[in-house]
Every structure is written in C-alpha cells, then in structure tokens.
Short mmCIF file of C-alpha atoms and ligand atoms in Angstrom, two decimals:
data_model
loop_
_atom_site.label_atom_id
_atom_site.label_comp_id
_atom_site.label_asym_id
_atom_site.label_seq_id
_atom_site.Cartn_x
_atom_site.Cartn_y
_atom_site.Cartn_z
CA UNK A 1 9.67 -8.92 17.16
CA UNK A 2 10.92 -7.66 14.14
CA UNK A 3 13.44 -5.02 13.42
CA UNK A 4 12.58 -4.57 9.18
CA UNK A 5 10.77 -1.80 7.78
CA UNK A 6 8.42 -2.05 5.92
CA UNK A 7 7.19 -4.94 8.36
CA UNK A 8 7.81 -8.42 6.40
CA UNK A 9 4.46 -10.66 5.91
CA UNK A 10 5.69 -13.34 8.30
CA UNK A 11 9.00 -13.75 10.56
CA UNK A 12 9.08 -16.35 13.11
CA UNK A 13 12.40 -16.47 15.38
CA UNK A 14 14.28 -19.31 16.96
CA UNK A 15 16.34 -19.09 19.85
CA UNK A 16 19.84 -18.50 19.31
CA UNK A 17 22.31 -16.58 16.95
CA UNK A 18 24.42 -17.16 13.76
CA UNK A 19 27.28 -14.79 13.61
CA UNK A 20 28.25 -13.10 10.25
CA UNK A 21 32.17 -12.29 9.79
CA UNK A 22 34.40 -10.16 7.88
CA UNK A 23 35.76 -13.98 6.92
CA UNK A 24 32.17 -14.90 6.05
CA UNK A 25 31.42 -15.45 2.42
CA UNK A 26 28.54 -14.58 -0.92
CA UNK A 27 27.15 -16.72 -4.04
CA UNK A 28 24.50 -17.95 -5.48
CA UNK A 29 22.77 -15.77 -8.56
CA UNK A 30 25.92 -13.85 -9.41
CA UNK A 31 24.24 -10.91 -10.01
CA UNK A 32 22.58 -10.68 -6.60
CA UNK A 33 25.41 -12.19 -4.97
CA UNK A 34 27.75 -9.77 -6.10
CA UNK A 35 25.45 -6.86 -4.52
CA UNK A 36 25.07 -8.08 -1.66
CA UNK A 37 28.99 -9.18 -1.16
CA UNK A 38 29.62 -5.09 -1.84
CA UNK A 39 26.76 -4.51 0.52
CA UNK A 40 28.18 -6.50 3.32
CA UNK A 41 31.81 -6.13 2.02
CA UNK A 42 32.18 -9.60 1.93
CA UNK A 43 33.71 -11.95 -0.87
CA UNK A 44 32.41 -14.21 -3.40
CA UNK A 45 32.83 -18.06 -2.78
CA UNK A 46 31.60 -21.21 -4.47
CA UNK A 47 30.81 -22.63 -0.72
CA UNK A 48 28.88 -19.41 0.52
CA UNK A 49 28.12 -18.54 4.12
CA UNK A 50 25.39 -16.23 2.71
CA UNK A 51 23.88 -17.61 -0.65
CA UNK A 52 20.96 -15.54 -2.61
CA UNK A 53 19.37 -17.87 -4.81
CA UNK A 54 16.87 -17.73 -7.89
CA UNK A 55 14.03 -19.80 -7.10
CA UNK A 56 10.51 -19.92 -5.59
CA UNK A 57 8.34 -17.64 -4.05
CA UNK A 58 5.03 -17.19 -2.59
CA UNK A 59 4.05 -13.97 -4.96
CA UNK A 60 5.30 -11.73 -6.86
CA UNK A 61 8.17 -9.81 -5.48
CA UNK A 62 8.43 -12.01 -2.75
CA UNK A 63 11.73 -13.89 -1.48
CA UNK A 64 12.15 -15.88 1.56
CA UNK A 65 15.23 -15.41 4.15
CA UNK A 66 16.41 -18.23 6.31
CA UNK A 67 19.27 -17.55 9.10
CA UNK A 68 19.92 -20.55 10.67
CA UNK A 69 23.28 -21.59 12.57
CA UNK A 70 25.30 -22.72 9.80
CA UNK A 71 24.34 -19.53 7.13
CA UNK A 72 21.72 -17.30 5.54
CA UNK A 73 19.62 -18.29 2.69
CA UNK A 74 17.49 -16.14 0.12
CA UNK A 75 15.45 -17.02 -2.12
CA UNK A 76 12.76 -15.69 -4.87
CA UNK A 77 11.96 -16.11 -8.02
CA UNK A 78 12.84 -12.85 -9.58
CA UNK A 79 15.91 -10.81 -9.19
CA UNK A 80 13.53 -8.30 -7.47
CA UNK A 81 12.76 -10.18 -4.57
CA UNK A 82 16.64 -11.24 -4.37
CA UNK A 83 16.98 -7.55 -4.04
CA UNK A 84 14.65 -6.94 -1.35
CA UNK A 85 15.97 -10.02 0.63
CA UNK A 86 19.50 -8.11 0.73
CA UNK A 87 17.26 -5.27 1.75
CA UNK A 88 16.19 -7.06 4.69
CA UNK A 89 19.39 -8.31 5.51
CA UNK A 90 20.79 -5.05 5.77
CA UNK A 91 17.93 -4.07 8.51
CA UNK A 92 18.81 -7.21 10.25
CA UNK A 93 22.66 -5.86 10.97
CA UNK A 94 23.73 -3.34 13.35
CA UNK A 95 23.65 -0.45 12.09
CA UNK A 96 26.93 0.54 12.09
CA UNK A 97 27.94 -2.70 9.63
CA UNK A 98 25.24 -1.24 6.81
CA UNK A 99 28.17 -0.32 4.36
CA UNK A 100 30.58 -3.28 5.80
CA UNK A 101 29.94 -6.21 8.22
CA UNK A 102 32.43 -6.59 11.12
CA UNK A 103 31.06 -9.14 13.47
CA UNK A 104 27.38 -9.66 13.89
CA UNK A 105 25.03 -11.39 15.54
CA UNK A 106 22.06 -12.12 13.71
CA UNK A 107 18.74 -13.68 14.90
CA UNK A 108 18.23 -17.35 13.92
CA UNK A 109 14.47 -16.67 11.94
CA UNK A 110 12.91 -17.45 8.93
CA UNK A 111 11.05 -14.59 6.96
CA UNK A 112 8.44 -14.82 4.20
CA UNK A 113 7.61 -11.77 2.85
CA UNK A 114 6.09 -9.77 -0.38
CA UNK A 115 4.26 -6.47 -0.68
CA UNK A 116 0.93 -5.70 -0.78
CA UNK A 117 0.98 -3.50 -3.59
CA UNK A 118 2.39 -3.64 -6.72
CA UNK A 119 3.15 0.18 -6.83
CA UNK A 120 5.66 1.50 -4.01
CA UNK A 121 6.30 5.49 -5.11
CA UNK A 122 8.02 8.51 -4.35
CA UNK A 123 8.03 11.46 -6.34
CA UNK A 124 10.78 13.99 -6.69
CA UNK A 125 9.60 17.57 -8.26
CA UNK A 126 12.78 18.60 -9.98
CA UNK A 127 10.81 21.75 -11.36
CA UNK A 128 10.43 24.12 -8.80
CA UNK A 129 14.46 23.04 -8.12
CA UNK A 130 16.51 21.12 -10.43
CA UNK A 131 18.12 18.47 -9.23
CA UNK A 132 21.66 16.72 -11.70
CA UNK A 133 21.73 13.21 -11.80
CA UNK A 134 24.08 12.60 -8.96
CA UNK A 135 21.76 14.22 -6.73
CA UNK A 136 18.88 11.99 -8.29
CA UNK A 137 20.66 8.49 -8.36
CA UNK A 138 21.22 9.47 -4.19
CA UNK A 139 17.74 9.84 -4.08
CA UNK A 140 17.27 6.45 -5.73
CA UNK A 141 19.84 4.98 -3.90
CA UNK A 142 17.49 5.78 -0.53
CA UNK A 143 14.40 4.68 -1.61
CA UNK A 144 15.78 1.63 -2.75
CA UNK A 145 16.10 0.84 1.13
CA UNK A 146 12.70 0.53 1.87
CA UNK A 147 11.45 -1.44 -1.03
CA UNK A 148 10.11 1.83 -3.15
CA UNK A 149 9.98 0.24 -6.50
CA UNK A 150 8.71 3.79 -8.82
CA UNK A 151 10.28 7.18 -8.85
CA UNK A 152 8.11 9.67 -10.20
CA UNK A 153 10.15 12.48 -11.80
CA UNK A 154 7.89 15.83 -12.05
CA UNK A 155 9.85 17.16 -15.36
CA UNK A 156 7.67 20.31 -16.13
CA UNK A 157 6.43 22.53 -14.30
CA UNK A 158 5.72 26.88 -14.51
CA UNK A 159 9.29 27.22 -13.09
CA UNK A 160 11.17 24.96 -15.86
CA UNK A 161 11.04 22.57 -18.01
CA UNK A 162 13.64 19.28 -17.35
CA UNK A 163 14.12 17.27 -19.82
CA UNK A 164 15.50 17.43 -23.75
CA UNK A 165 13.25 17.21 -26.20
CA UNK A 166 15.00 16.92 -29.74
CA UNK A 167 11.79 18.53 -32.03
CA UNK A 168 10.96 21.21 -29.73
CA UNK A 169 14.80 22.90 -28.38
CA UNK A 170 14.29 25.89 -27.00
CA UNK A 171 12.19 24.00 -24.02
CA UNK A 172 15.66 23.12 -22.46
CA UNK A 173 17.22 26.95 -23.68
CA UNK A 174 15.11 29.38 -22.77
CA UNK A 175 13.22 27.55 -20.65
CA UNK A 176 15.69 25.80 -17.95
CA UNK A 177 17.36 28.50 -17.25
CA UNK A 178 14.96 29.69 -14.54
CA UNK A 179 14.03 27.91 -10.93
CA UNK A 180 12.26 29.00 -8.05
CA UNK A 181 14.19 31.81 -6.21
CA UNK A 182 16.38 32.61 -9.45
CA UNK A 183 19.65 30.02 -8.40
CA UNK A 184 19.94 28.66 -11.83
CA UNK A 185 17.73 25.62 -13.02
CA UNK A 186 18.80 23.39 -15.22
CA UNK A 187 17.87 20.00 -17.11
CA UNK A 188 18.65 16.63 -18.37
CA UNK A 189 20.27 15.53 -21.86
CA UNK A 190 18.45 12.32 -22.96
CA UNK A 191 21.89 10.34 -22.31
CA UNK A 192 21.84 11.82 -19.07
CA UNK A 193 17.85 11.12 -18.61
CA UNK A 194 18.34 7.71 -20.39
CA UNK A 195 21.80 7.09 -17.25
CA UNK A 196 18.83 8.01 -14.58
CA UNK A 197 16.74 5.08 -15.88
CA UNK A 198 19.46 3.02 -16.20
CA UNK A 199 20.63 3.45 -12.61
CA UNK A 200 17.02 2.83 -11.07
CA UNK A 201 16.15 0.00 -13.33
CA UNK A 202 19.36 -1.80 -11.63
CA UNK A 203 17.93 -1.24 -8.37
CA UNK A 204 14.47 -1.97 -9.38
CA UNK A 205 12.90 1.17 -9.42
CA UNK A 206 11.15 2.21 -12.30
CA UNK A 207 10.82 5.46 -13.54
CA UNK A 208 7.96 7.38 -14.22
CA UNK A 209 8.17 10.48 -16.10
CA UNK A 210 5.68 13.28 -15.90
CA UNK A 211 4.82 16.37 -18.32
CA UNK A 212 2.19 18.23 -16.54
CA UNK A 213 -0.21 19.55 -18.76
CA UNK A 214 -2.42 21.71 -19.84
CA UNK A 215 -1.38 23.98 -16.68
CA UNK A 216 1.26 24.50 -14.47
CA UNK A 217 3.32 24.92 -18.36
CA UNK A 218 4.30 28.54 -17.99
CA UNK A 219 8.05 27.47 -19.35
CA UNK A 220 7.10 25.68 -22.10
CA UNK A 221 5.07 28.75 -23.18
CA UNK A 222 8.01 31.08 -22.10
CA UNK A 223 9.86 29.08 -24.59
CA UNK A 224 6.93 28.87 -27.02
CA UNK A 225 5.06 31.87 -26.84
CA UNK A 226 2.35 30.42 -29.55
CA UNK A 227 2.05 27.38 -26.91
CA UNK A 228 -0.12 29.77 -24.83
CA UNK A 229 -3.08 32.28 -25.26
CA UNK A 230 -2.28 34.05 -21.81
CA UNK A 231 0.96 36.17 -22.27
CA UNK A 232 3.90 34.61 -20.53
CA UNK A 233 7.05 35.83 -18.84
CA UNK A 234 9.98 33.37 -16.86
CA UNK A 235 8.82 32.73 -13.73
CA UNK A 236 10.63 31.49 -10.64
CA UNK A 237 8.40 32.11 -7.56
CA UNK A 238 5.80 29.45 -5.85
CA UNK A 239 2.38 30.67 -6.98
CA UNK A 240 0.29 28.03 -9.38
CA UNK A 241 -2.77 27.92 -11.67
CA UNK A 242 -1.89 31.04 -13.73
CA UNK A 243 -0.28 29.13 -16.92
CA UNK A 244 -2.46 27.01 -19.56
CA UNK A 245 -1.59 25.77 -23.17
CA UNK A 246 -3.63 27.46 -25.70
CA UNK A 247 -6.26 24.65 -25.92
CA UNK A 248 -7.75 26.11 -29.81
CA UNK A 249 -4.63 25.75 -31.34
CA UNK A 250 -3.82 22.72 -33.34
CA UNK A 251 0.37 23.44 -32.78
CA UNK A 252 -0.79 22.59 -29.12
CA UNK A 253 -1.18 19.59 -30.44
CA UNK A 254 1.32 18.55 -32.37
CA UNK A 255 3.80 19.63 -29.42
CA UNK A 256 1.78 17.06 -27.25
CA UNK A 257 2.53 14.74 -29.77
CA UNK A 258 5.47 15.19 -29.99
CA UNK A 259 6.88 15.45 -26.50
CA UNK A 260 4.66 12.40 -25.68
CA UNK A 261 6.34 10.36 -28.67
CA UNK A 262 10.17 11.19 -27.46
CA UNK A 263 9.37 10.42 -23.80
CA UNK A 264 7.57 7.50 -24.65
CA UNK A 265 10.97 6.62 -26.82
CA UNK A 266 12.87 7.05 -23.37
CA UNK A 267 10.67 5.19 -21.40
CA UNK A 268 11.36 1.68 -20.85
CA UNK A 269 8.81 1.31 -18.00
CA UNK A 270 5.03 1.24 -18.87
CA UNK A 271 3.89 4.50 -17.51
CA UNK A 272 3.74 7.67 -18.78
CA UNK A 273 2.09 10.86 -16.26
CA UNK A 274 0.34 13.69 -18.05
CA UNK A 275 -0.45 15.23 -14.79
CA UNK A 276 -3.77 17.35 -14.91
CA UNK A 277 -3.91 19.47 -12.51
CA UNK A 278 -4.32 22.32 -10.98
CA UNK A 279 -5.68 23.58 -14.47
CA UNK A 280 -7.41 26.79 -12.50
CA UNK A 281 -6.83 29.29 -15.95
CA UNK A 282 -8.13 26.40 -18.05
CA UNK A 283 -11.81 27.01 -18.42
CA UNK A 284 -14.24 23.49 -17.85
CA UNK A 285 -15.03 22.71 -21.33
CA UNK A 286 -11.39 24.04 -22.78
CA UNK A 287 -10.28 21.41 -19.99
CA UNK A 288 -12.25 18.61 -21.05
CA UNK A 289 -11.51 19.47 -24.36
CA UNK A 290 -7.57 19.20 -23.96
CA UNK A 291 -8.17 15.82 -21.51
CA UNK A 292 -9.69 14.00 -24.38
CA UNK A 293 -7.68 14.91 -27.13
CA UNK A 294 -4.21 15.06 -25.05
CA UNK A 295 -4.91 11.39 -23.82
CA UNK A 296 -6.24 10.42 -26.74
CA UNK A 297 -2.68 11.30 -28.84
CA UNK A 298 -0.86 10.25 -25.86
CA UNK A 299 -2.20 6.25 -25.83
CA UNK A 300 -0.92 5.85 -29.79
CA UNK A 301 2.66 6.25 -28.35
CA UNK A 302 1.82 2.83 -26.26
CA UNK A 303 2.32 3.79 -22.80
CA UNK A 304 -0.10 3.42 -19.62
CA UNK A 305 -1.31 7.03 -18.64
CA UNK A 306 -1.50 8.59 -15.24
CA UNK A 307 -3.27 11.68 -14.24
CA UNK A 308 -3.66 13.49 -11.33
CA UNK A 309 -7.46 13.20 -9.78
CA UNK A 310 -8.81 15.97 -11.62
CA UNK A 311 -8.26 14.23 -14.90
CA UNK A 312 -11.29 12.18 -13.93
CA UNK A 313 -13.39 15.36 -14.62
CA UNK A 314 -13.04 13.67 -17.85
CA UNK A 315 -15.03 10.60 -18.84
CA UNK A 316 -13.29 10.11 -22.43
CA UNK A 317 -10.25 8.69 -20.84
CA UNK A 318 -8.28 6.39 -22.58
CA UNK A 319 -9.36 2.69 -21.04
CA UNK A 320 -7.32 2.02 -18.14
CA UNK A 321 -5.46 5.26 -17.24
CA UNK A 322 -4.11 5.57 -14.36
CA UNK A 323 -5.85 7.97 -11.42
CA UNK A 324 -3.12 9.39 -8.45
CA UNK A 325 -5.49 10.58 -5.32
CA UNK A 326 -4.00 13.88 -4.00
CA UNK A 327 -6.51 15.23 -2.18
CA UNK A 328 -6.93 15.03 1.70
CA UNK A 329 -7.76 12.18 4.04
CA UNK A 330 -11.22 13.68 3.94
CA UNK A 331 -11.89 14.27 0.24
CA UNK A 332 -12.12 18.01 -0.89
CA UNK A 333 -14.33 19.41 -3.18
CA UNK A 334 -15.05 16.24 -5.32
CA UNK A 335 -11.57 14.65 -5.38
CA UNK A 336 -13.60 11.52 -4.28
CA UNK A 337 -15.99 11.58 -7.75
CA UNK A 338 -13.13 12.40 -9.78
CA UNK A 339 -10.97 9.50 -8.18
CA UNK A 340 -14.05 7.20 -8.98
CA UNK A 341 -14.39 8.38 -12.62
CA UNK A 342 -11.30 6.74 -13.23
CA UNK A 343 -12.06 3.53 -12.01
CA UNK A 344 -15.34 3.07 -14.15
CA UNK A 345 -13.07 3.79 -16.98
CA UNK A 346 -10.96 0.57 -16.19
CA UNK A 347 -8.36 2.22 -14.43
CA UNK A 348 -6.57 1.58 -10.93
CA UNK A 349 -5.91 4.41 -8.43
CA UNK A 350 -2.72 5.57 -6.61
CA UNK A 351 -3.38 7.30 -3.23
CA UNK A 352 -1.16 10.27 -2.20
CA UNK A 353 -3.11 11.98 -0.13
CA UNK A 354 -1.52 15.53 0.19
CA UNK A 355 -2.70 15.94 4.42
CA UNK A 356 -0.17 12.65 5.24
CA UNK A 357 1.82 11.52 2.22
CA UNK A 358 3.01 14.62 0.94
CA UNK A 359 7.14 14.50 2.44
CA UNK A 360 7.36 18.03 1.50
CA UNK A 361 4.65 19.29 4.21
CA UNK A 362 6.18 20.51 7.65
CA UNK A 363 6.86 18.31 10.34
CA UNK A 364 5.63 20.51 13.04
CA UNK A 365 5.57 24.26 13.13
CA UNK A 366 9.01 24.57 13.82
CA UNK A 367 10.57 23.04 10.83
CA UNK A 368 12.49 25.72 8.77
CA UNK A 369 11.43 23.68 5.35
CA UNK A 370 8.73 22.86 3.45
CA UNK A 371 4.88 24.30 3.56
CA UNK A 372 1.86 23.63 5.56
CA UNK A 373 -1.18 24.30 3.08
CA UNK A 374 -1.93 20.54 3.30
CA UNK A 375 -4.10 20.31 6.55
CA UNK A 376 -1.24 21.80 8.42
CA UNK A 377 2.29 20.07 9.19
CA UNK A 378 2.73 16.40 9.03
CA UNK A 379 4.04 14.70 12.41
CA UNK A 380 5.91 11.05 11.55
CA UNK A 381 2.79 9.89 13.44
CA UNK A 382 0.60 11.11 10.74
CA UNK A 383 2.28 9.94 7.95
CA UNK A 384 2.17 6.46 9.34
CA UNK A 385 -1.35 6.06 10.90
CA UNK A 386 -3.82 6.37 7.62
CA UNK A 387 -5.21 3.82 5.83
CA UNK A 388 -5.34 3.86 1.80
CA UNK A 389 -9.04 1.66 1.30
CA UNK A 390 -10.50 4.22 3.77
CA UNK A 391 -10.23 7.49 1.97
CA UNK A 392 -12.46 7.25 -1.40
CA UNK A 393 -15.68 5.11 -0.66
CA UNK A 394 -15.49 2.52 -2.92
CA UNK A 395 -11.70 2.84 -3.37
CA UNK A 396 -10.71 -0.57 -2.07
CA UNK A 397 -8.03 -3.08 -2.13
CA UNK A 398 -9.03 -4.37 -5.58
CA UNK A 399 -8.82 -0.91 -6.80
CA UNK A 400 -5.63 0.88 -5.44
CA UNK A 401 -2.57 0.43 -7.63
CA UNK A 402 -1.04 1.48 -4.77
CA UNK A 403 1.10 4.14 -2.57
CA UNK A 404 3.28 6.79 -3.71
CA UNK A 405 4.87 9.89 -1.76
CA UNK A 406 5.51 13.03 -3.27
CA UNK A 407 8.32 15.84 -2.79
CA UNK A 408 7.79 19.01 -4.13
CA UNK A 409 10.37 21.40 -4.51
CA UNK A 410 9.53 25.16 -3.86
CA UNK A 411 11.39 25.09 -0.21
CA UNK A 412 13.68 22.36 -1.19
CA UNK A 413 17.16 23.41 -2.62
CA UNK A 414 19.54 21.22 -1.68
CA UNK A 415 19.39 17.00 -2.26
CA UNK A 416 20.20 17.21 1.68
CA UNK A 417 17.31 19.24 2.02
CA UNK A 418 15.10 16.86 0.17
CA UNK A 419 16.32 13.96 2.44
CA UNK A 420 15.32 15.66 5.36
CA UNK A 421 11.75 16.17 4.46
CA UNK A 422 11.65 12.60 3.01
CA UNK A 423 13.32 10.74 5.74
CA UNK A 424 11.91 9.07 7.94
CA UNK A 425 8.32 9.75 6.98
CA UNK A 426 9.00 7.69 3.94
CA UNK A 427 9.48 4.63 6.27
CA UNK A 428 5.99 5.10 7.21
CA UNK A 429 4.89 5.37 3.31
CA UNK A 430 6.72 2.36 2.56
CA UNK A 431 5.38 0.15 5.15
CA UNK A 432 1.58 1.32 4.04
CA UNK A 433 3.05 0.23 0.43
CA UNK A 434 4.30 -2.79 1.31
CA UNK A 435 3.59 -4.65 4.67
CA UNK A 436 -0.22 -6.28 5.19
CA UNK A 437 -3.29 -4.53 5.59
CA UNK A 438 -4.40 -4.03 9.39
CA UNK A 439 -0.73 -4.61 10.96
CA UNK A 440 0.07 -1.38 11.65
CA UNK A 441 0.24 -0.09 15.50
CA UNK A 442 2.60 3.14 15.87
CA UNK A 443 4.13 2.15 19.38
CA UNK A 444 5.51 -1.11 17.74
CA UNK A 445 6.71 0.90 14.59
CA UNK A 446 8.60 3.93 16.68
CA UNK A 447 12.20 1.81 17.84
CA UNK A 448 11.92 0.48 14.78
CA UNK A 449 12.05 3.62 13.15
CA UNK A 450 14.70 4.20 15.43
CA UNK A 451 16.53 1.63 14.43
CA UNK A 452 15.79 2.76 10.90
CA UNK A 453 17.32 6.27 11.80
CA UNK A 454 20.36 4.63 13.06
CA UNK A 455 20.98 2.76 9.80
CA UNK A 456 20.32 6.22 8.40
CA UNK A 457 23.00 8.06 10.19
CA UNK A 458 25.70 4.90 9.19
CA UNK A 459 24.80 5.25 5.55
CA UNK A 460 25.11 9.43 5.77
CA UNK A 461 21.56 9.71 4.96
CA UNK A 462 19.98 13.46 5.91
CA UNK A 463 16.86 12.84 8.11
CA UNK A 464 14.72 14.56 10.38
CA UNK A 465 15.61 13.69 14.53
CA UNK A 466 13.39 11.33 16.19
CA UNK A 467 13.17 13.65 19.16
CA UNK A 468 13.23 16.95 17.35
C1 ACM B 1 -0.59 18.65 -6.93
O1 ACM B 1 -0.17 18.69 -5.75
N1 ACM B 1 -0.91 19.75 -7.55
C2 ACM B 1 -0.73 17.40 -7.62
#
C-alpha cells in the first residue's frame, strides 16, 4: 500500500515503525538538508536522524528513500530527485505534521522511484486575470508537491499583455490595464518576471513563457494599432478568434523579433511557447505564412519552440519544435494530423487534452467556476482515468514529451479560486506525469487522494471537497 501521489515506481514495506521527533535531526547535502529541516521543522546535525544525500540513482530524477528503525535515508544523484524524496516524505507524515513534525510514526519501507516523463506541467493563464507574483510563487509552491517540474505562464492574450518588454513599452501601458470583467489587469517588470524564475528554478520548476501569436493578440494591437489590419479596441470579455497580427507587414516582424529576443534573454530554461492557436481571423495561407516566418525568427534567439497543435498545419517548422495536444480524448477536426505533423518534423508532443486535463473545466454542473465547452464538466474521475499513448494513433511513449495541465483564467479571479479548480484534479495529472504506465486503478487512487486532501487542508491549500 502506498500513501504517495503520484504513485512511486516501487515501495516495498517491512513490518514495523520508526518514529520521527520534534528531537529528531537533518544533514547530508546542505542544500537539501536545510529544506527539508524547514519542511519538517527539524534541526541540522552532523549525526542526522534523517540524512538526504547526493548520490546514485536509477534514472534521471530519481532518488531512493529508505526508513528503517534507526533513520531515513535519501538519496539521488541530482538535487532534483533530493527534492522529490522530501516530497515523498512529506506524503509519508500525518497530515497535520506537513509544515512541522510532532511525533510520527512512519512505515519501515524502502522506495525507488523516478517519473515517467521528463515533462510534468501546469499552466497558469495570467491573461484573462492577472495574477502578482505572490499569487504566482503560491501557485508554484503547490505544484511543487506533486512533482510538477514546468509552469507554463500564458503572458498574452486579447485581454492583456503580461510581461515588460523594454523595445516595445506601451505593451505593458496601454495594454495591461484591461482584464476580463474590467477589475484592473496588470503585469510583470522583468525583475519581477526574472524573481518568478528565480523562485521556481529553486524548487525545480522551470518556467515556460508563452506569447501567443498571430491571434488571440488583440492587446498588443490595442497598444500597437499598426500591429493589426482588423481595427482594435481594449477588450476584457471571454470571446476568442477575433484578433490577428497584420501578417503583410514587415513591423510585424520586427516586433516578433523583438519580443522573442528579450524573452529569450529572460529565459534560463530551454523553451520558449509561441502558442498558435485559435488563429480563426487569420486566413490559411496568411497563417502558414506567419508560422514559417515567426518560427523561423524565433529559433535564431536559441530557444526550443512550442506550439499549440494547430501549429502543425505548418510543415516548415523549425526541426524539433515542440507540439502541445489540446484537443479532446477523441481528436476533433484534425487535431490528430496536426499533432503528427510535428513529430515528422523531429519534434516531441505534450498532451493536454482539453475534455480531462483542462483544471479550469467544471467539476460537475454545480460548480459556480470555470466553463464546460470542453466535452462538458470534468469529474476527479475523469481527470485521472485517460491514458496519454491512446489519444493520437501513433502518439506513443517514444513520442510524448509528456503531461501538462492547463488553467485558464476567464472565471478565475482570485489565486484561491485558481486552487480550487486545480486541486485535486492536478493529483490525477501528476500521477499520469509521473508514476508508470498501466498502474493506474481509481478505487486504489481515491483515499489516497484523500489523504492528499488532508495534507491540503494542513498546508491551507484551496481545493475542491472530496464529497462535494
Ligand atoms: C487553447 O485552449 N486555445 C489552447
């Protein structure tokens, strides 16, 4: 039995106990030891009851962690897996010790685990509502319990645009001020952008920024009128598909440039999203026209692209880019082709599909936030029982990047409100991430996503009720 989530690769359990203590001591890697000594609100000693140690590990990511009766031992052989051996740890308390350990009882066992893919995603639209960077390091500080290792940040959108950009100014005047439902908006400083990175990167999360081009850019053009050929105006309600850059001009292009080249600057981690979607005022050869160049200007600034599906309309993609599945469980209307397109031109898929991984998607019917366009509401059930190799034929193992779940923003105000809709279903997206292929069985998951819930209620977390 095991009480993580995501599920570990292996756990086999002695009889017996070891009991952790207020009096019970940290060390090892100093850096990992002095996270999880504040995690368990323990001190640091030379002669640790609880050491996390730099060492080996079975793949990447991975860690080992031993409880036996005289202590607990990690180990891994990057920092990472140190980090998601505290992780476990935390699971494997009470949940009313996760910020501080009293007395606890712990399991004698021995764990082995590492995840199954390499990319472990949510995404956070902080368009349609801005969101400061108190609110977003939360948000980080969440994921970070279930082994999510990229944040996607959806920057731009027809409702504002997010982050600084030094050559073009008025994109952060005249158009942040706006936000759906006309509450303020808002946007990032590249200190402040550069602090976000910062604070992920030290819990292993990387960042990936997106500018969503050449639609869903009505506030860039609000901002830059000669960005567009369609007449714009600020716009702060839900609708999409009306905006497009002007795809004829050349200043469209050196603004692409541009923006690419300063976000590329910020970027530390290797990819860079150009989204792609939802281009429905963008005729088919203006779009294919914009994908080739866009991408094309975007690779000089050395950064691994991502687009959404639709980019694959495009077959002069830069080698390698990056395609994110958001289409159903059942692909619509050639999501599945378009998905594919990317992976004859070198590149690995992520799967979202919008019908179970989409966190901002309705619960049930009676859930006051969030929308139901994808396939209806989303029960916990749902977003736990799918299977990312059986969506796209020919979309297997060897082909999926990995997992990611997006959170868009039109319903979602609040940070609080943005937990709600996230948690628990992203338990269910981080076990798909992480734990093996063909493990998962819902009846053994539910208590412990209960136990899950518990841990979130200790740590103050928002979340949706079990029994709701
Ligand atoms: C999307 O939901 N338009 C990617």
């Amino acid at each position: 039995m095991t009480t993580v989530i995501p599920a570990p690769v292996r756990r086999i359990d002695s009889s017996g106990t070891f009991t952790l203590t207020r009096e019970s001591t940290v060390g090892g890697d100093p850096a990992a030891a002095g996270y999880v000594a504040v995690m368990l609100g323990l001190s640091i000693s030379d002669d640790p009851t609880v050491e996390f140690a730099l060492g080996s590990s079975s793949a990447p990511e991975g860690y080992t962690l031993r409880i036996t009766s005289a202590g607990i031992r990690a180990e891994a052989d990057s920092a990472a897996g140190l980090f998601y051996a505290a992780q476990t740890l935390r699971q494997l308390l009470p949940a009313d010790q996760a910020t501080g350990v009293t007395s606890a009882a712990l399991p004698i066992t021995e764990i082995e685990d590492y995840p199954r893919f390499a990319y472990r995603g949510a995404m956070l639209d902080v368009a349609r509502h801005f969101f400061g960077v108190d609110d977003v390091k939360k948000f980080i500080d969440n994921i970070a319990l279930l082994k999510v290792n990229h944040l996607h940040l959806h920057l731009t959108d027809d409702q504002g645009w997010r982050i600084q950009i030094d050559s073009w100014p008025e994109l952060t005047k005249a158009g942040a001020t706006t936000e759906v439902g006309g509450t303020g908006g808002g946007f990032y400083s590249k200190d402040q952008y550069r602090e976000i990175v910062r604070y992920a990167a030290s819990l292993f999360i990387t960042i990936v920024p997106e500018i969503d081009l050449p639609g869903h850019t009505n506030a860039a053009s609000v901002a830059y009128p000669e960005l567009s050929d369609i007449p714009v105006s600020p716009y702060e309600g839900v609708e999409v598909g009306f905006s497009s850059l002007a795809i004829r001009s050349e200043t469209t292009y050196t603004f692409v440039d541009d923006v690419i080249r300063e976000m590329a600057a910020l970027t530390p981690g290797p990819y860079l999203h150009l989204g792609g979607d939802e281009s429905l005022a963008t005729t088919d050869d203006d779009f294919l026209y914009f994908i080739e160049r866009a991408t094309a200007i975007a690779a000089t600034h050395g950064k691994t692209l991502i687009g959404w599906h639709e980019m694959g309309r495009s077959t002069a993609l830069p080698a390698g880019t990056v395609g994110q599945y958001w289409s159903f469980t059942t692909p619509q209307e050639g999501a599945d082709e378009h998905t594919l397109s990317f992976v004859r031109q070198g590149g690995p898929i992520i799967m979202s599909p919008a019908d179970v991984a989409y966190l901002d998607i309705k619960y049930d019917a009676s859930t006051e936030l969030g929308l139901t366009w994808a396939d209806g509401p989303t029960s916990i059930a749902e977003s736990y029982e799918w299977e990312p190799t059986a969506i796209v034929p020919g979309i297997g193992e060897a082909q999926l990047l990995g997992v990611e779940a997006p959170i868009w923003t039109e319903t979602l105000a609040t940070i609080a409100d943005v937990e709600y809709m996230a948690f628990p279903r992203l338990a269910s997206i981080a076990e798909i991430a992480w734990s093996p292929a063909g493990t998962r069985d819902l009846d053994e998951f539910t208590p412990r996503l209960e136990r899950f819930v518990g841990m979130l209620d200790a740590l103050g977390i928002q979340h949706h009720r079990l029994d709701e």
